[in-house]
Coordinates of C-alpha atoms in Angstrom, one line a residue:
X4 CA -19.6 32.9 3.8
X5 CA -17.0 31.8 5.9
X6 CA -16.2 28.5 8.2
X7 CA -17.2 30.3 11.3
X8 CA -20.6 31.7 9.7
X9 CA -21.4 27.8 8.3
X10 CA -21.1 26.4 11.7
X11 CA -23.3 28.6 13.6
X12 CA -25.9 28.1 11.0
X13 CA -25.5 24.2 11.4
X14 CA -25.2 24.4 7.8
X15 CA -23.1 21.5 5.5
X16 CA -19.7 22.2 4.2
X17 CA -18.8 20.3 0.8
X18 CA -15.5 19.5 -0.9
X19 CA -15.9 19.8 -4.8
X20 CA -11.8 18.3 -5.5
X21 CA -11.0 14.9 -6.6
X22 CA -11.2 12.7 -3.7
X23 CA -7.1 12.3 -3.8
X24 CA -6.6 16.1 -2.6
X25 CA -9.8 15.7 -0.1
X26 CA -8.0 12.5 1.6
X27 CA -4.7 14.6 1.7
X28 CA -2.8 15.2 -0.8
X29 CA -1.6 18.5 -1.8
X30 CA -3.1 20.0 -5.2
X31 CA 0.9 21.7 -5.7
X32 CA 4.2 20.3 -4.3
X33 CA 4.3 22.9 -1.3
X34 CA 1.1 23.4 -0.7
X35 CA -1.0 22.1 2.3
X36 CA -3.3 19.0 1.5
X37 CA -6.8 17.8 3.3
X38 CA -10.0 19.0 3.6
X39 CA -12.0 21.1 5.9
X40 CA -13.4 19.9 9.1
X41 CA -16.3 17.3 8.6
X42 CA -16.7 18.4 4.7
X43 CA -18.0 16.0 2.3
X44 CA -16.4 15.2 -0.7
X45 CA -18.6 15.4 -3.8
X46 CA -16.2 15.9 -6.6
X47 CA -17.5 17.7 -9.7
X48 CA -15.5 15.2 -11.8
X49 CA -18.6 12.6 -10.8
X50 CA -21.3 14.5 -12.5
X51 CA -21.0 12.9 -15.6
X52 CA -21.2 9.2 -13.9
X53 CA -24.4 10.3 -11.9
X54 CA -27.8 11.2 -13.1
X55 CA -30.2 12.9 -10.4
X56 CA -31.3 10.1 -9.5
X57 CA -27.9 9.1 -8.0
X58 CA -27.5 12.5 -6.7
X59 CA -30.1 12.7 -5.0
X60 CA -29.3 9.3 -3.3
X61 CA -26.0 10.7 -2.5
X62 CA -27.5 13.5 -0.5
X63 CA -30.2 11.6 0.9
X64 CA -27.3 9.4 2.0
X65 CA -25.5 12.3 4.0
X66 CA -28.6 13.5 5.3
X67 CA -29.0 16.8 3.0
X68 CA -31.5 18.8 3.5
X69 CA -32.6 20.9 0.4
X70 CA -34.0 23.9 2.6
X71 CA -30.2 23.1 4.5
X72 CA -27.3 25.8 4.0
X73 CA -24.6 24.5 2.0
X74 CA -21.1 26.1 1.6
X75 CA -19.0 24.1 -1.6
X76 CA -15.5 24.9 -2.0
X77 CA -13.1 24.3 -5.0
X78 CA -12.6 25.1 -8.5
X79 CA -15.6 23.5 -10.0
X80 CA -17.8 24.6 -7.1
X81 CA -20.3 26.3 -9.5
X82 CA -21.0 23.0 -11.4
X83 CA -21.7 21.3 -8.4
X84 CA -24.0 24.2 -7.0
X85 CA -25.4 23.9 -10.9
X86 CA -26.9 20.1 -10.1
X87 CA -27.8 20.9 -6.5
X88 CA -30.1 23.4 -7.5
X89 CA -31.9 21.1 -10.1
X90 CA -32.4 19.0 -7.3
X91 CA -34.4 21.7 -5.4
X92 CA -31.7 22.8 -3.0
X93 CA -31.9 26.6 -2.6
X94 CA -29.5 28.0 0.3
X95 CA -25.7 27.0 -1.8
X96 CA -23.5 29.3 -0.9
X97 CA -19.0 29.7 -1.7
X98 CA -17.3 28.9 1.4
X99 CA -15.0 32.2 1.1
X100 CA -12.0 31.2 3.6
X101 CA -12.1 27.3 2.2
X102 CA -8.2 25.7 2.1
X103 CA -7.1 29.1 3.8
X104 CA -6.1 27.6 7.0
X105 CA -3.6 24.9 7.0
X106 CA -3.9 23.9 10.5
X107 CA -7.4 22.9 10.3
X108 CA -7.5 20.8 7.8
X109 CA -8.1 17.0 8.0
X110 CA -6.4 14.1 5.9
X111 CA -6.4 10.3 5.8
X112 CA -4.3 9.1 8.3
X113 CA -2.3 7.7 5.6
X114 CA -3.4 9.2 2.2
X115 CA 0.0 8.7 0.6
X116 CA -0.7 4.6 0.8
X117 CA -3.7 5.4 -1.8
X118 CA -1.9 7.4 -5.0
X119 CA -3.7 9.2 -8.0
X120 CA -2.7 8.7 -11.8
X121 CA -1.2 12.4 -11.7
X122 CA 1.7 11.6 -9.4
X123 CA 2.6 8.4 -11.0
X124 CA 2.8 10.0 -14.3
X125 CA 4.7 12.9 -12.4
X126 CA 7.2 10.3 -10.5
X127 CA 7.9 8.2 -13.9
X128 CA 8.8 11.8 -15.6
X129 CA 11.3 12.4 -12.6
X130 CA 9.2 15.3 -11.2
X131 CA 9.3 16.1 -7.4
X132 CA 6.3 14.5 -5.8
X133 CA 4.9 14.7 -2.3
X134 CA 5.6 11.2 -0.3
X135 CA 8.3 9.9 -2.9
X136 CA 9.5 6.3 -2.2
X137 CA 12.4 6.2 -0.3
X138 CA 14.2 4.0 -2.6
X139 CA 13.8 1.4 -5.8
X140 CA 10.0 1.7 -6.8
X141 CA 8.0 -0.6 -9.0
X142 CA 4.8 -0.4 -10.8
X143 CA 3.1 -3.1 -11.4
X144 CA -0.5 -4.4 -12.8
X145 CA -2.2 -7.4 -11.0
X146 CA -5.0 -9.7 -12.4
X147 CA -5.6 -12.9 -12.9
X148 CA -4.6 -15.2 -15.3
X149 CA -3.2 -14.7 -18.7
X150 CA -2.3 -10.4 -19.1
X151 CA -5.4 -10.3 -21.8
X152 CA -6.0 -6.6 -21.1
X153 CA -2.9 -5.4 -20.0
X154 CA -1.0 -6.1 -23.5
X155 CA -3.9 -4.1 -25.1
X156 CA -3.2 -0.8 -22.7
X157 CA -1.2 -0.5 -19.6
X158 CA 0.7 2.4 -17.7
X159 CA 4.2 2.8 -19.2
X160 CA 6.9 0.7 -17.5
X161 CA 4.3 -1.4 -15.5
X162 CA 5.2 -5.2 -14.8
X163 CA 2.2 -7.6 -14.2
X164 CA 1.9 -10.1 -11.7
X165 CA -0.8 -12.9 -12.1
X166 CA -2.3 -13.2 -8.7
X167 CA -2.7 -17.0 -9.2
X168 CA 1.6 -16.6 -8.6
X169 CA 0.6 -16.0 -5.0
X170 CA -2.4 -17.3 -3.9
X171 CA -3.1 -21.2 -5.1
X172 CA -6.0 -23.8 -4.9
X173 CA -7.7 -25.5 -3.4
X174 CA -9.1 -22.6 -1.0
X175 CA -7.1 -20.0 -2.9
X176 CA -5.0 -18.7 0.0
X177 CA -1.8 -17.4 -0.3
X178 CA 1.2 -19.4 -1.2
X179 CA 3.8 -21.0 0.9
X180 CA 6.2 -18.8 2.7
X181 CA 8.9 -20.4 0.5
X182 CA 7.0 -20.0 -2.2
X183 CA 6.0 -16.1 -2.2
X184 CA 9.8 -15.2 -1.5
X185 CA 10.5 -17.3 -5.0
X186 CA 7.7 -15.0 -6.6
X187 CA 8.9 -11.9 -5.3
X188 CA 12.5 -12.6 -6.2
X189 CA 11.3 -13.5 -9.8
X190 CA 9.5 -9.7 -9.9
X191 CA 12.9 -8.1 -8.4
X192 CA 11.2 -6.9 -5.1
X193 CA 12.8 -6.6 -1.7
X194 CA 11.5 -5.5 1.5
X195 CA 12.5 -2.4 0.6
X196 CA 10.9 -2.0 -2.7
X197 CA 8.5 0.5 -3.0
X198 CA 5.4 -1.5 -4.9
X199 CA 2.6 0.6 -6.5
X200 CA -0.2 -1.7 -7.5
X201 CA -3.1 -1.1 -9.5
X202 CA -5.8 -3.4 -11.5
X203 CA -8.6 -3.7 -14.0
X204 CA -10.4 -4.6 -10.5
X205 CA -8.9 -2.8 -7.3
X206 CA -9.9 -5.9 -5.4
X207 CA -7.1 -7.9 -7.8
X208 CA -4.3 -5.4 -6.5
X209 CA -5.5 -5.3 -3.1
X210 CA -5.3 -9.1 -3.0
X211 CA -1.7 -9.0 -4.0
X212 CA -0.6 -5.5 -2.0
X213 CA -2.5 -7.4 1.1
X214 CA 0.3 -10.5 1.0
X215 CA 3.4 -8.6 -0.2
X216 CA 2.4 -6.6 3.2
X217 CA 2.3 -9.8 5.2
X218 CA 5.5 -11.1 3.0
X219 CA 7.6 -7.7 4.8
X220 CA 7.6 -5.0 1.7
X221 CA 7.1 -2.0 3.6
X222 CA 5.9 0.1 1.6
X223 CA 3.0 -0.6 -0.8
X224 CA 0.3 1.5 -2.5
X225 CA -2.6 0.9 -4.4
X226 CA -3.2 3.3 -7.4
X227 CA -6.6 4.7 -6.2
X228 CA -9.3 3.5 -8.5
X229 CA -7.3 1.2 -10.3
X230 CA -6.9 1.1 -14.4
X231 CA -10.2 2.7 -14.8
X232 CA -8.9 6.5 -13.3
X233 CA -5.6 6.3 -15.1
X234 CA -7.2 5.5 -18.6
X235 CA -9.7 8.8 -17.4
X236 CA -7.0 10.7 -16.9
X237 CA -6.2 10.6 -20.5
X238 CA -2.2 9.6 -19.7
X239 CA 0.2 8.0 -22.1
X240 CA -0.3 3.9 -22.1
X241 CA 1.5 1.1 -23.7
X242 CA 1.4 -1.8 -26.0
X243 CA 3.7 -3.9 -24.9
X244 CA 5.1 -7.1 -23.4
X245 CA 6.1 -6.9 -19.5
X246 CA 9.3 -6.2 -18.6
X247 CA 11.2 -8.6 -17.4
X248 CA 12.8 -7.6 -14.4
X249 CA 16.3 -8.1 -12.4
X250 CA 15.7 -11.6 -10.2
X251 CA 16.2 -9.6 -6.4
X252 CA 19.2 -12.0 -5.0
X253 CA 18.0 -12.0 -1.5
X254 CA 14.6 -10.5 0.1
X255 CA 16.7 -9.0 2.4
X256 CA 14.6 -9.7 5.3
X257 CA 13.2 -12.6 7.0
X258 CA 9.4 -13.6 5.4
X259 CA 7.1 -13.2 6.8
X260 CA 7.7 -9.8 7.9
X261 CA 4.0 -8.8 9.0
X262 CA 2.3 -12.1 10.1
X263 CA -0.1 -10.9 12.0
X264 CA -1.9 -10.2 8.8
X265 CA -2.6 -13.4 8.1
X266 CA -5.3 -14.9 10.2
X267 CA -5.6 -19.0 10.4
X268 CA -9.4 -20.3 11.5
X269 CA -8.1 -20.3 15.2
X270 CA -7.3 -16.8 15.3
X271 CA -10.5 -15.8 13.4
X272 CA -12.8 -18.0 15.7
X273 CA -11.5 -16.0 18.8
X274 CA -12.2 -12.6 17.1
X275 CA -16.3 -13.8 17.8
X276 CA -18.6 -12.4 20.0
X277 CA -16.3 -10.1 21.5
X278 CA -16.8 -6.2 21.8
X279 CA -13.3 -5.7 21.5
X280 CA -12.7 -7.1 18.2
X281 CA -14.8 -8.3 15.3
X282 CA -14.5 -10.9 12.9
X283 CA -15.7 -8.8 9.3
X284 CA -17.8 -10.2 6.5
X285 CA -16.8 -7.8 3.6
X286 CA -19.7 -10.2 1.0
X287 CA -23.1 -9.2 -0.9
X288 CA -25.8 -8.9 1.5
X289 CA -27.3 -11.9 0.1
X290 CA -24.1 -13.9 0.5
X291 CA -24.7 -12.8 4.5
X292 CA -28.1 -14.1 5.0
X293 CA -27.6 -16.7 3.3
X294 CA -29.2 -16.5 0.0
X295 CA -26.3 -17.6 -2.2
X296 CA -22.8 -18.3 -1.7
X297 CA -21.7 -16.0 -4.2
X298 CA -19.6 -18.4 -6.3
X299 CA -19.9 -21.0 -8.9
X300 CA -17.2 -23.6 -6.8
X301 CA -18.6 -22.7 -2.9
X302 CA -21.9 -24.8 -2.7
X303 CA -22.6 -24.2 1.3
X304 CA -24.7 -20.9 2.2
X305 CA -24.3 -18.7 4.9
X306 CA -22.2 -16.7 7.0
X307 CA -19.5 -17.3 10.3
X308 CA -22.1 -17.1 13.1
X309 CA -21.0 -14.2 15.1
X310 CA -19.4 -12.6 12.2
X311 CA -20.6 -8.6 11.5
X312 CA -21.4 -7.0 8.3
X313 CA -18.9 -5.2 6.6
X314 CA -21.0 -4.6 3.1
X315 CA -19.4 -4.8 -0.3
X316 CA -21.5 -4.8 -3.3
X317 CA -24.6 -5.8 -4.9
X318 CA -23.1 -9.7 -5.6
X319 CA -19.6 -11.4 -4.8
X320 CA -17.5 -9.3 -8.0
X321 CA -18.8 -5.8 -7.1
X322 CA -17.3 -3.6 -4.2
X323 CA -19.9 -0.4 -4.8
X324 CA -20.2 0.3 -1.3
X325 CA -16.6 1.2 -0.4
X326 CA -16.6 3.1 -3.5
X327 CA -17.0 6.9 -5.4
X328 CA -18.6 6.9 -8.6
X329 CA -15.5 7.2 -10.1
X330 CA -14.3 3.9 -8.2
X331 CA -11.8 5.6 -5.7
X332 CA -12.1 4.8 -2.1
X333 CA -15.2 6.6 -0.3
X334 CA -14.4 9.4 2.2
X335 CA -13.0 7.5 5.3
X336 CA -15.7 8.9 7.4
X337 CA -18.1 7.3 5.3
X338 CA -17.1 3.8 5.9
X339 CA -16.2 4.3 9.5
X340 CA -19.8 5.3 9.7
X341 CA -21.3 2.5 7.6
X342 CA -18.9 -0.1 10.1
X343 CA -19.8 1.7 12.8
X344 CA -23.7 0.9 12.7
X345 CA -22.2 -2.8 12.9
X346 CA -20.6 -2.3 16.0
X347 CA -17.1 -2.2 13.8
X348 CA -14.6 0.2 15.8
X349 CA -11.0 1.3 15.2
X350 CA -10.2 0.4 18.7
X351 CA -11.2 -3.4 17.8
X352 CA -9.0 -6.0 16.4
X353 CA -10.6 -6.0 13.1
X354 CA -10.0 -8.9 10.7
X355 CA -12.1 -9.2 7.2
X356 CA -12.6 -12.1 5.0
X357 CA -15.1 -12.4 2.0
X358 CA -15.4 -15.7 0.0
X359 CA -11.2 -16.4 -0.8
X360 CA -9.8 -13.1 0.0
X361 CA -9.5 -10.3 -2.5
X362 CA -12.7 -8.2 -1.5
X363 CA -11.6 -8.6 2.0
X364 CA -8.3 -7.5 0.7
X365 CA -9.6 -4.3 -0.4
X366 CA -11.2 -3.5 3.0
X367 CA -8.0 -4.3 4.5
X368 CA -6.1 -1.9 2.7
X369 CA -8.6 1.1 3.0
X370 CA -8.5 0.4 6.5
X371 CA -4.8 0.9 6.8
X372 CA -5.0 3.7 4.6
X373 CA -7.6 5.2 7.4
X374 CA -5.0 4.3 10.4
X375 CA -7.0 1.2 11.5
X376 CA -4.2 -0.2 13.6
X377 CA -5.5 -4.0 14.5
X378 CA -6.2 -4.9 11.1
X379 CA -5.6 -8.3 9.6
X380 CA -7.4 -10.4 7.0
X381 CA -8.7 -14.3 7.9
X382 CA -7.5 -15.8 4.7
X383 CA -9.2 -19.0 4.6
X384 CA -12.8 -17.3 4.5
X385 CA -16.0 -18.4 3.6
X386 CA -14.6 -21.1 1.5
X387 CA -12.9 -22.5 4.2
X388 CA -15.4 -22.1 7.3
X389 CA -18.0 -23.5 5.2
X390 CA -16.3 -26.8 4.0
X391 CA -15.9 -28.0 7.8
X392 CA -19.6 -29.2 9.2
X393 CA -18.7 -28.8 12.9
X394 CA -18.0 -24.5 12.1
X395 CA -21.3 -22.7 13.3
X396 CA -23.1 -20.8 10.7
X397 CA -26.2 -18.9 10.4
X398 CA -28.7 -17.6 7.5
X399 CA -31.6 -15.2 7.6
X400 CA -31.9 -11.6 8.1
X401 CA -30.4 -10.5 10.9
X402 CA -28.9 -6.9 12.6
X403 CA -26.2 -5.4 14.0
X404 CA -24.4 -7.9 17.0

């Protein structure tokens, strides 16, 4: 059945890839990447991660109806048709012209700021890859503290950076301008260093991808998933110390290079109770209404009155809701629906904050990746709202604003 035939039955079209060549990139150097008009994405690769329980979540989620047509596409279409039909749905049918037709096909606005383990391995080997940097490239793993994991198994040739190097007490917001051009220097990046992050947590590299964006490096890129897809992927690690790189002598641009990323409380306060822009809490739910803070050192509970919901995860160290099972990035038409029942629009000035920054982080970055252009992050957060009495604040379930 074709794409034509699907849509005149108003019946659902799903994408059975990885999630990297459904946000865009090509499955082979020349060929076209991106998926068909309003397809989901429902990998076969999450199968294993999912009992049907969680499947049939997921397509109570995206509103599947098991008496619905349904045309997969892909090469592990059949194992997906496999699990749907356990689930009770009976009309699954091949899309036949799926991927045929270049023109059509839809992408992340900027897919190539989200990578997959593949083309790393692929750009380390010095293969031709799709959206190569321009110029010197690192990779490097962030986390914090000590690199506990990452001398037991990293990706070959990775650095680590210690994201307490760029963010400091006592609110845990970045470092001094002075300061985070000293840290970059000592890690051998300039503004024109391509930076490919990745992390036991995503939220870790986000946190530090988020400021080296606000420092001026231009081009930065989260491996999608973090640690957790390479080590899937089954691809060569190491057991090493990091390397120690060559000090950059100069920047070579002024810092900051992008500082409307940074948001002080001012700039956050006048994001409230606007239309035209929103002021994004990316915490728990009950870290919204107000029934915990969500960490240890933050005693106040609550949330920025005014502020909307941007979800997260079930508590303050989980991200769940912007994620696949595999932990990549959700389809960005699924979170521009989920911000959209909270009045959250791309045509806003949209700036996120959680407790001290790195879930917020994370938000940021998949916004950029979905070509959010008024996107910043209000560093201070939570933590430092809350620690100033005369800031409104609010508890209690509450909707959309």
């Amino acid at each position: 059945m074709n794409l034509s035939s699907v849509k005149a039955k108003n019946g659902v079209v799903i994408d059975t890839r990885p999630s990297a060549f459904y946000n865009g990139w090509p499955q082979t150097l020349n060929a076209a990447g991106g998926h068909e008009p309003a397809a989901l994405n429902l990998s076969a690769s999450w199968l294993t991660l999912m009992d049907d329980e969680q499947l049939a979540e997921w397509t109570k989620q995206h509103q599947l109806n098991p008496a619905g047509l349904i045309a997969l596409y892909g090469d592990s279409a059949q194992s997906v048709k496999s699990r749907l039909e356990k689930l009770g749905f009976t009309q699954i049918s091949m899309l036949t012209d799926g991927l045929q037709d270049p023109a059509r096909l839809q992408k992340l606005a900027h897919f190539e700021q989200l990578v997959y383990p593949q083309w790393i391995h692929d750009l380390q080997n010095k293969k031709p890859v799709m959206a190569a940097p321009a110029g010197d490239w690192r990779v490097i793993e962030a986390g914090c503290g000590a690199p506990k994991k990452y001398l037991l198994s990293h990706i070959p040739g990775a650095g680590y950076i210690n994201t307490e190097e760029v963010e400091n007490e006592p609110l845990w917001n970045k470092v001094s301008d002075d300061k985070l051009k000293a840290k970059l220097a000592k890690h051998g990046i300039r503004h024109d260093t391509t930076v490919i992050l990745y992390g036991r947590d995503v939220y870790a590299a986000a946190r530090v991808a988020a400021i080296m964006l606000y420092a001026g490096v231009k081009d930065v890129r989260l491996l999608d998933g973090g640690w957790a897809t390479w080590s899937a992927a089954d691809l060569p690690v190491e057991h090493s110390l990091p390397p120690q790189p060559a000090t950059a002598d100069d920047f070579g641009a002024p810092i900051p290079g992008q500082p409307q990323l940074m948001l002080n409380m001012e700039q956050a306060r006048a994001l409230l109770h606007r239309k035209d822009a929103s002021l994004v809490s990316i915490r728990s739910w009950p870290e919204f209404i107000g029934t915990t803070s969500g960490y240890g050192y933050i005693k106040p509970k609550g949330e920025i009155a005014g502020a909307r919901w941007g979800h997260a995860g079930s508590d303050a160290r989980h991200m769940e809701n912007f994620h696949n099972p595999d932990g990549t990035m959700l389809s960005g038409d699924d979170i521009t629906a989920m911000w959209k029942a909270w009045n959250i629009t791309p045509d806003q000035h949209v700036a996120f904050y959680c407790g001290t920054g790195w879930r917020a982080s994370e938000a940021l970055m998949y916004a950029r990746a979905m070509g959010w252009k008024r996107v910043g992050l209000y560093d201070g957060g939570w933590y430092e709202w809350s620690a100033d009495p005369k800031n409104p604040v609010v508890s209690g379930e509450r909707r959309p604003n």
